[in-house]
PDB file of C-alpha atoms in Angstrom:
ATOM      1  CA  ILE A 605       0.006  -0.002   0.012  1.00 45.00           C
ATOM      2  CA  LEU A 606       1.357   3.385  -0.981  1.00 48.00           C
ATOM      3  CA  PHE A 607       0.072   6.778   0.075  1.00 47.00           C
ATOM      4  CA  ALA A 608       0.615  10.449  -0.566  1.00 49.00           C
ATOM      5  CA  GLN A 609      -0.896  13.646   0.773  1.00 50.00           C
ATOM      6  CA  LEU A 610      -1.428  17.121  -0.635  1.00 48.00           C
ATOM      7  CA  CYS A 611      -1.004  18.870   2.714  1.00 51.00           C
ATOM      8  CA  SER A 612       2.070  18.224   4.860  1.00 44.00           C
ATOM      9  CA  TYR A 613       1.546  15.985   7.868  1.00 47.00           C
ATOM     10  CA  ASN A 614       3.403  12.973   9.222  1.00 45.00           C
ATOM     11  CA  LEU A 615       0.873  10.178   9.606  1.00 49.00           C
ATOM     12  CA  VAL A 616       1.597   7.695  12.353  1.00 42.00           C
ATOM     13  CA  GLY A 617       0.623   4.060  12.023  1.00 43.00           C
ATOM     14  CA  THR A 618      -0.224   1.633   9.281  1.00 45.00           C
ATOM     15  CA  TYR A 619      -2.179   2.436   6.121  1.00 56.00           C
ATOM     16  CA  SER A 620      -3.685  -1.031   5.868  1.00 72.00           C
ATOM     17  CA  VAL A 621      -6.505   0.241   8.090  1.00 77.00           C
ATOM     18  CA  VAL A 622      -8.054   1.786   5.000  1.00 81.00           C
ATOM     19  CA  GLN A 623      -8.616  -1.704   3.587  1.00 75.00           C
ATOM     20  CA  ARG A 624     -10.528  -2.693   6.680  1.00 76.00           C
ATOM     21  CA  GLY A 625     -12.854   0.312   6.421  1.00 79.00           C
ATOM     22  CA  SER A 626     -13.900   2.929   8.924  1.00 83.00           C
ATOM     23  CA  MET A 627     -14.057   1.835  12.541  1.00 86.00           C
ATOM     24  CA  VAL A 628     -15.146   5.191  14.053  1.00 93.00           C
ATOM     25  CA  ASN A 629     -18.622   6.214  15.197  1.00 94.00           C
ATOM     26  CA  LEU A 630     -19.748   9.293  13.230  1.00 97.00           C
ATOM     27  CA  CYS A 631     -23.023  11.172  13.053  1.00 97.00           C
ATOM     28  CA  ILE A 632     -24.462  13.975  10.934  1.00 97.00           C
ATOM     29  CA  PHE A 633     -25.731  17.080  12.663  1.00 97.00           C
ATOM     30  CA  ARG A 634     -27.096  20.506  11.774  1.00 96.00           C
ATOM     31  CA  THR A 635     -24.609  23.310  12.430  1.00 94.00           C
ATOM     32  CA  ASP A 636     -25.769  26.485  14.181  1.00 91.00           C
ATOM     33  CA  ASN A 637     -23.714  29.036  12.246  1.00 88.00           C
ATOM     34  CA  GLY A 638     -25.039  28.741   8.704  1.00 86.00           C
ATOM     35  CA  ARG A 639     -22.717  26.008   7.453  1.00 88.00           C
ATOM     36  CA  GLY A 640     -25.512  23.537   6.840  1.00 90.00           C
ATOM     37  CA  TRP A 641     -24.863  19.919   7.859  1.00 94.00           C
ATOM     38  CA  GLY A 642     -21.712  18.721   9.515  1.00 96.00           C
ATOM     39  CA  VAL A 643     -20.108  15.534  10.858  1.00 98.00           C
ATOM     40  CA  LYS A 644     -19.020  14.890  14.418  1.00 98.00           C
ATOM     41  CA  THR A 645     -17.669  11.908  16.300  1.00 98.00           C
ATOM     42  CA  LYS A 646     -19.481  10.061  19.106  1.00 97.00           C
ATOM     43  CA  LYS A 647     -16.250   8.726  20.574  1.00 97.00           C
ATOM     44  CA  LEU A 648     -12.657   9.919  20.956  1.00 98.00           C
ATOM     45  CA  ILE A 649     -10.653   9.618  17.723  1.00 97.00           C
ATOM     46  CA  LYS A 650      -6.896   9.400  18.317  1.00 96.00           C
ATOM     47  CA  LYS A 651      -4.428  11.282  16.134  1.00 94.00           C
ATOM     48  CA  GLY A 652      -3.479   9.198  13.063  1.00 91.00           C
ATOM     49  CA  THR A 653      -6.765   7.245  13.015  1.00 92.00           C
ATOM     50  CA  PHE A 654      -8.425   6.505   9.682  1.00 93.00           C
ATOM     51  CA  ILE A 655     -11.835   8.247   9.766  1.00 95.00           C
ATOM     52  CA  THR A 656     -13.542   7.563   6.435  1.00 94.00           C
ATOM     53  CA  ALA A 657     -13.005   7.438   2.679  1.00 91.00           C
ATOM     54  CA  TYR A 658     -13.948  10.427   0.535  1.00 92.00           C
ATOM     55  CA  VAL A 659     -15.932   8.875  -2.277  1.00 92.00           C
ATOM     56  CA  GLY A 660     -17.986  10.061  -5.205  1.00 93.00           C
ATOM     57  CA  GLU A 661     -18.290   9.993  -8.988  1.00 94.00           C
ATOM     58  CA  VAL A 662     -14.928   9.914 -10.812  1.00 94.00           C
ATOM     59  CA  ILE A 663     -15.046  12.364 -13.723  1.00 95.00           C
ATOM     60  CA  THR A 664     -12.530  13.859 -16.133  1.00 94.00           C
ATOM     61  CA  ASN A 665     -10.809  17.154 -15.495  1.00 89.00           C
ATOM     62  CA  GLU A 666     -12.730  18.692 -18.394  1.00 91.00           C
ATOM     63  CA  GLU A 667     -16.088  17.688 -16.905  1.00 95.00           C
ATOM     64  CA  ALA A 668     -14.905  18.960 -13.491  1.00 92.00           C
ATOM     65  CA  GLU A 669     -14.263  22.395 -14.995  1.00 91.00           C
ATOM     66  CA  LYS A 670     -17.845  22.546 -16.261  1.00 92.00           C
ATOM     67  CA  ARG A 671     -19.407  21.359 -13.011  1.00 92.00           C
ATOM     68  CA  GLY A 672     -17.088  23.551 -10.948  1.00 89.00           C
ATOM     69  CA  LYS A 673     -18.546  26.712 -12.492  1.00 88.00           C
ATOM     70  CA  GLU A 674     -22.066  25.553 -11.548  1.00 88.00           C
ATOM     71  CA  TYR A 675     -21.023  24.663  -8.020  1.00 85.00           C
ATOM     72  CA  ASP A 676     -19.186  27.962  -7.560  1.00 79.00           C
ATOM     73  CA  ALA A 677     -22.303  29.854  -8.599  1.00 79.00           C
ATOM     74  CA  ALA A 678     -24.287  27.934  -5.968  1.00 78.00           C
ATOM     75  CA  GLY A 679     -21.650  28.599  -3.305  1.00 69.00           C
ATOM     76  CA  ARG A 680     -20.745  24.952  -2.695  1.00 74.00           C
ATOM     77  CA  THR A 681     -17.984  22.524  -3.596  1.00 74.00           C
ATOM     78  CA  TYR A 682     -17.798  18.759  -3.703  1.00 83.00           C
ATOM     79  CA  LEU A 683     -14.927  18.418  -6.239  1.00 88.00           C
ATOM     80  CA  PHE A 684     -11.654  16.830  -5.170  1.00 88.00           C
ATOM     81  CA  ASP A 685      -8.817  16.616  -7.713  1.00 87.00           C
ATOM     82  CA  LEU A 686      -6.935  13.305  -7.717  1.00 88.00           C
ATOM     83  CA  ASP A 687      -3.625  15.111  -8.141  1.00 83.00           C
ATOM     84  CA  PHE A 688      -1.444  12.877  -5.967  1.00 81.00           C
ATOM     85  CA  ASN A 689       0.575  11.416  -8.878  1.00 74.00           C
ATOM     86  CA  GLU A 690       3.689  13.593  -8.950  1.00 70.00           C
ATOM     87  CA  VAL A 691       4.731  12.179 -12.347  1.00 68.00           C
ATOM     88  CA  GLU A 692       1.768  13.684 -14.136  1.00 67.00           C
ATOM     89  CA  GLU A 693       1.891  17.456 -14.696  1.00 69.00           C
ATOM     90  CA  GLN A 694      -1.903  17.717 -14.861  1.00 74.00           C
ATOM     91  CA  CYS A 695      -4.532  15.823 -12.914  1.00 75.00           C
ATOM     92  CA  PRO A 696      -6.722  13.812 -15.335  1.00 87.00           C
ATOM     93  CA  TYR A 697      -9.454  12.877 -12.852  1.00 91.00           C
ATOM     94  CA  THR A 698     -11.606  14.485 -10.175  1.00 92.00           C
ATOM     95  CA  VAL A 699     -13.949  13.011  -7.574  1.00 93.00           C
ATOM     96  CA  ASP A 700     -17.406  14.679  -7.488  1.00 93.00           C
ATOM     97  CA  ALA A 701     -19.309  13.907  -4.287  1.00 91.00           C
ATOM     98  CA  ALA A 702     -22.287  16.162  -5.068  1.00 89.00           C
ATOM     99  CA  LEU A 703     -24.711  13.353  -5.949  1.00 89.00           C
ATOM    100  CA  TYR A 704     -22.792  10.176  -5.098  1.00 90.00           C
ATOM    101  CA  GLY A 705     -20.900   9.732  -1.862  1.00 89.00           C
ATOM    102  CA  ASN A 706     -20.987   8.774   1.792  1.00 93.00           C
ATOM    103  CA  ILE A 707     -20.900  10.649   5.090  1.00 94.00           C
ATOM    104  CA  SER A 708     -17.755  12.505   3.948  1.00 93.00           C
ATOM    105  CA  HIS A 709     -20.099  14.539   1.719  1.00 90.00           C
ATOM    106  CA  PHE A 710     -21.153  16.437   4.876  1.00 94.00           C
ATOM    107  CA  ILE A 711     -17.697  17.164   6.328  1.00 95.00           C
ATOM    108  CA  ASN A 712     -17.127  20.916   6.485  1.00 94.00           C
ATOM    109  CA  HIS A 713     -14.096  23.052   5.834  1.00 93.00           C
ATOM    110  CA  SER A 714     -12.005  24.681   8.554  1.00 94.00           C
ATOM    111  CA  CYS A 715      -8.927  26.886   8.378  1.00 94.00           C
ATOM    112  CA  GLU A 716      -7.845  25.040  11.539  1.00 95.00           C
ATOM    113  CA  PRO A 717      -8.839  21.449  10.658  1.00 96.00           C
ATOM    114  CA  ASN A 718      -8.473  18.284  12.733  1.00 97.00           C
ATOM    115  CA  ALA A 719      -8.262  15.932   9.770  1.00 96.00           C
ATOM    116  CA  ALA A 720      -6.559  15.710   6.384  1.00 93.00           C
ATOM    117  CA  VAL A 721      -7.048  13.762   3.133  1.00 91.00           C
ATOM    118  CA  TYR A 722      -4.482  11.275   1.765  1.00 89.00           C
ATOM    119  CA  GLY A 723      -4.245   9.489  -1.558  1.00 86.00           C
ATOM    120  CA  VAL A 724      -3.985   5.750  -0.909  1.00 86.00           C
ATOM    121  CA  TRP A 725      -3.205   3.137  -3.575  1.00 83.00           C
ATOM    122  CA  ILE A 726      -4.760  -0.248  -2.686  1.00 80.00           C
ATOM    123  CA  ASP A 727      -4.732  -2.917  -5.424  1.00 73.00           C
ATOM    124  CA  CYS A 728      -4.787  -0.112  -7.966  1.00 76.00           C
ATOM    125  CA  LEU A 729      -2.912  -0.319 -11.288  1.00 76.00           C
ATOM    126  CA  ASP A 730      -3.637   3.289 -12.349  1.00 84.00           C
ATOM    127  CA  PRO A 731      -1.461   5.794 -10.471  1.00 85.00           C
ATOM    128  CA  ASN A 732      -4.029   8.492 -11.332  1.00 86.00           C
ATOM    129  CA  LEU A 733      -6.827   6.747  -9.410  1.00 86.00           C
ATOM    130  CA  PRO A 734      -5.939   6.611  -5.679  1.00 86.00           C
ATOM    131  CA  LYS A 735      -8.548   6.181  -3.015  1.00 87.00           C
ATOM    132  CA  LEU A 736      -9.072   9.285  -0.862  1.00 90.00           C
ATOM    133  CA  ALA A 737      -8.740   8.599   2.835  1.00 91.00           C
ATOM    134  CA  LEU A 738      -9.414  11.006   5.689  1.00 93.00           C
ATOM    135  CA  PHE A 739      -7.148  10.701   8.744  1.00 94.00           C
ATOM    136  CA  ALA A 740      -7.213  12.556  12.091  1.00 95.00           C
ATOM    137  CA  THR A 741      -4.307  15.015  12.382  1.00 95.00           C
ATOM    138  CA  LYS A 742      -4.927  15.511  16.092  1.00 96.00           C
ATOM    139  CA  ASP A 743      -7.025  13.922  18.835  1.00 98.00           C
ATOM    140  CA  ILE A 744     -10.719  14.606  18.094  1.00 98.00           C
ATOM    141  CA  HIS A 745     -12.902  14.475  21.186  1.00 98.00           C
ATOM    142  CA  LYS A 746     -16.445  13.138  21.640  1.00 98.00           C
ATOM    143  CA  ASP A 747     -19.053  15.378  19.937  1.00 97.00           C
ATOM    144  CA  GLU A 748     -16.348  17.459  18.256  1.00 98.00           C
ATOM    145  CA  GLU A 749     -16.939  18.316  14.607  1.00 98.00           C
ATOM    146  CA  ILE A 750     -14.634  16.753  12.042  1.00 98.00           C
ATOM    147  CA  THR A 751     -13.182  19.180   9.485  1.00 96.00           C
ATOM    148  CA  PHE A 752     -10.484  19.382   6.800  1.00 94.00           C
ATOM    149  CA  ASP A 753      -8.955  22.247   4.861  1.00 93.00           C
ATOM    150  CA  TYR A 754     -10.624  22.508   1.457  1.00 86.00           C
ATOM    151  CA  MET A 755      -7.654  24.611   0.256  1.00 80.00           C
ATOM    152  CA  CYS A 756      -5.521  21.470   0.361  1.00 74.00           C
ATOM    153  CA  GLN A 757      -7.428  19.999  -2.589  1.00 54.00           C
ATOM    154  CA  THR A 758      -6.164  22.762  -4.886  1.00 43.00           C
ATOM    155  CA  SER A 759      -4.536  21.240  -7.983  1.00 35.00           C
ATOM    156  CA  LYS A 760      -0.737  21.043  -7.788  1.00 41.00           C
ATOM    157  CA  SER A 761      -0.550  22.926 -11.031  1.00 37.00           C
ATOM    158  CA  PHE A 762      -1.690  25.924  -8.944  1.00 38.00           C
ATOM    159  CA  GLU A 763       0.372  25.002  -5.881  1.00 40.00           C
ATOM    160  CA  LYS A 764       2.752  27.954  -6.140  1.00 34.00           C
ATOM    161  CA  LYS A 765      -0.104  30.404  -6.529  1.00 34.00           C
ATOM    162  CA  LYS A 766      -1.943  28.761  -3.644  1.00 37.00           C
ATOM    163  CA  MET A 767       1.008  28.867  -1.300  1.00 34.00           C
ATOM    164  CA  THR A 768       1.619  32.543  -2.120  1.00 31.00           C
ATOM    165  CA  THR A 769      -1.990  33.311  -1.350  1.00 34.00           C
ATOM    166  CA  MET A 770      -1.744  31.382   1.919  1.00 36.00           C
ATOM    167  CA  VAL A 771       1.337  33.358   2.994  1.00 35.00           C
ATOM    168  CA  GLU A 772      -0.341  36.655   2.123  1.00 37.00           C
ATOM    169  CA  LEU A 773      -3.481  35.743   4.044  1.00 39.00           C
ATOM    170  CA  ASN A 774      -1.795  34.341   7.131  1.00 39.00           C
ATOM    171  CA  ALA A 775       1.280  36.562   7.498  1.00 36.00           C
ATOM    172  CA  SER A 776      -0.629  39.811   7.750  1.00 38.00           C
ATOM    173  CA  ASN A 777      -4.152  38.685   8.565  1.00 41.00           C
ATOM    174  CA  GLU A 778      -5.013  41.583  10.877  1.00 42.00           C
ATOM    175  CA  ALA A 779      -3.642  44.234   8.547  1.00 42.00           C
ATOM    176  CA  ARG A 780      -5.416  42.702   5.564  1.00 42.00           C
ATOM    177  CA  LEU A 781      -8.745  42.541   7.386  1.00 43.00           C
ATOM    178  CA  ALA A 782      -8.385  46.122   8.561  1.00 44.00           C
ATOM    179  CA  GLY A 783      -7.916  47.241   4.972  1.00 45.00           C
ATOM    180  CA  ASP A 784     -10.850  45.187   3.740  1.00 49.00           C
ATOM    181  CA  LYS A 785     -13.274  46.423   6.384  1.00 47.00           C
ATOM    182  CA  GLU A 786     -15.887  49.009   5.681  1.00 49.00           C
ATOM    183  CA  ASP A 787     -18.036  50.184   8.630  1.00 51.00           C
ATOM    184  CA  GLY A 788     -16.682  47.233  10.627  1.00 48.00           C
ATOM    185  CA  ILE A 789     -17.670  44.614   8.037  1.00 50.00           C
ATOM    186  CA  VAL A 790     -15.153  42.434   6.210  1.00 51.00           C
ATOM    187  CA  GLN A 791     -15.622  42.855   2.463  1.00 55.00           C
ATOM    188  CA  ILE A 792     -15.514  39.498   0.643  1.00 53.00           C
ATOM    189  CA  PRO A 793     -14.564  39.662  -3.076  1.00 56.00           C
ATOM    190  CA  ASP A 794     -17.465  38.856  -5.430  1.00 58.00           C
ATOM    191  CA  ASN A 795     -15.654  35.865  -6.897  1.00 61.00           C
ATOM    192  CA  LYS A 796     -14.948  34.295  -3.500  1.00 69.00           C
ATOM    193  CA  THR A 797     -17.013  32.106  -1.163  1.00 75.00           C
ATOM    194  CA  LYS A 798     -17.182  33.412   2.395  1.00 83.00           C
ATOM    195  CA  CYS A 799     -15.658  31.125   4.998  1.00 90.00           C
ATOM    196  CA  LYS A 800     -17.779  30.481   8.077  1.00 90.00           C
ATOM    197  CA  CYS A 801     -15.468  28.144   9.948  1.00 92.00           C
ATOM    198  CA  GLY A 802     -15.008  30.582  12.856  1.00 91.00           C
ATOM    199  CA  ALA A 803     -11.344  29.670  13.451  1.00 92.00           C
ATOM    200  CA  LYS A 804      -9.041  32.292  14.991  1.00 93.00           C
ATOM    201  CA  THR A 805      -6.807  32.115  11.920  1.00 91.00           C
ATOM    202  CA  CYS A 806      -9.722  32.024   9.438  1.00 93.00           C
ATOM    203  CA  ARG A 807      -8.767  33.188   5.935  1.00 88.00           C
ATOM    204  CA  GLN A 808     -12.231  34.737   5.647  1.00 86.00           C
ATOM    205  CA  TYR A 809     -13.005  33.221   2.252  1.00 78.00           C
ATOM    206  CA  LEU A 810     -12.465  30.086   0.173  1.00 75.00           C
ATOM    207  CA  PHE A 811     -11.066  29.602  -3.292  1.00 64.00           C
TER     208      PHE A 811
END
């Protein structure tokens, strides 16, 4: 079994747990801050534990571009690029969990997540088709919401641009927000989706 991850994190333990399936007790709940549905755990999840697979319809990159425009207009995103193959310059496939998926469909974004997604190759001959596996990056306590950073699914072809944006947003967050505020309200660009994660280091908007 081989694995790779788009966001840096040293996973502890064996990756064969993905083959056995999820062993954690999850439940869907309604958030109280306008983020719709979310997923939380009913028992303690230790750091490094496999939580669930991120599944959906596998589509081509071209189809993902078309659907992405529709999802952006609706202010939602369920597309996850399978860009874990470092040999390929461009990701040929994307997972769309909008209509087909599992409980991972309801996992929300956070700028301070407690989980991360890995590409895992299990009995797979195509390096462009890994399974997507969500692992805990820290201990997640009972009734705590499970989240991951949607920014980490940005295609590697845009990695440099993404990292530059991340530095700009995080290095001078207070100054940036002060400049974007009008009458005490943070102004979100028209082409951005407002982030509602509520984290102290929130980037204020997605994508």
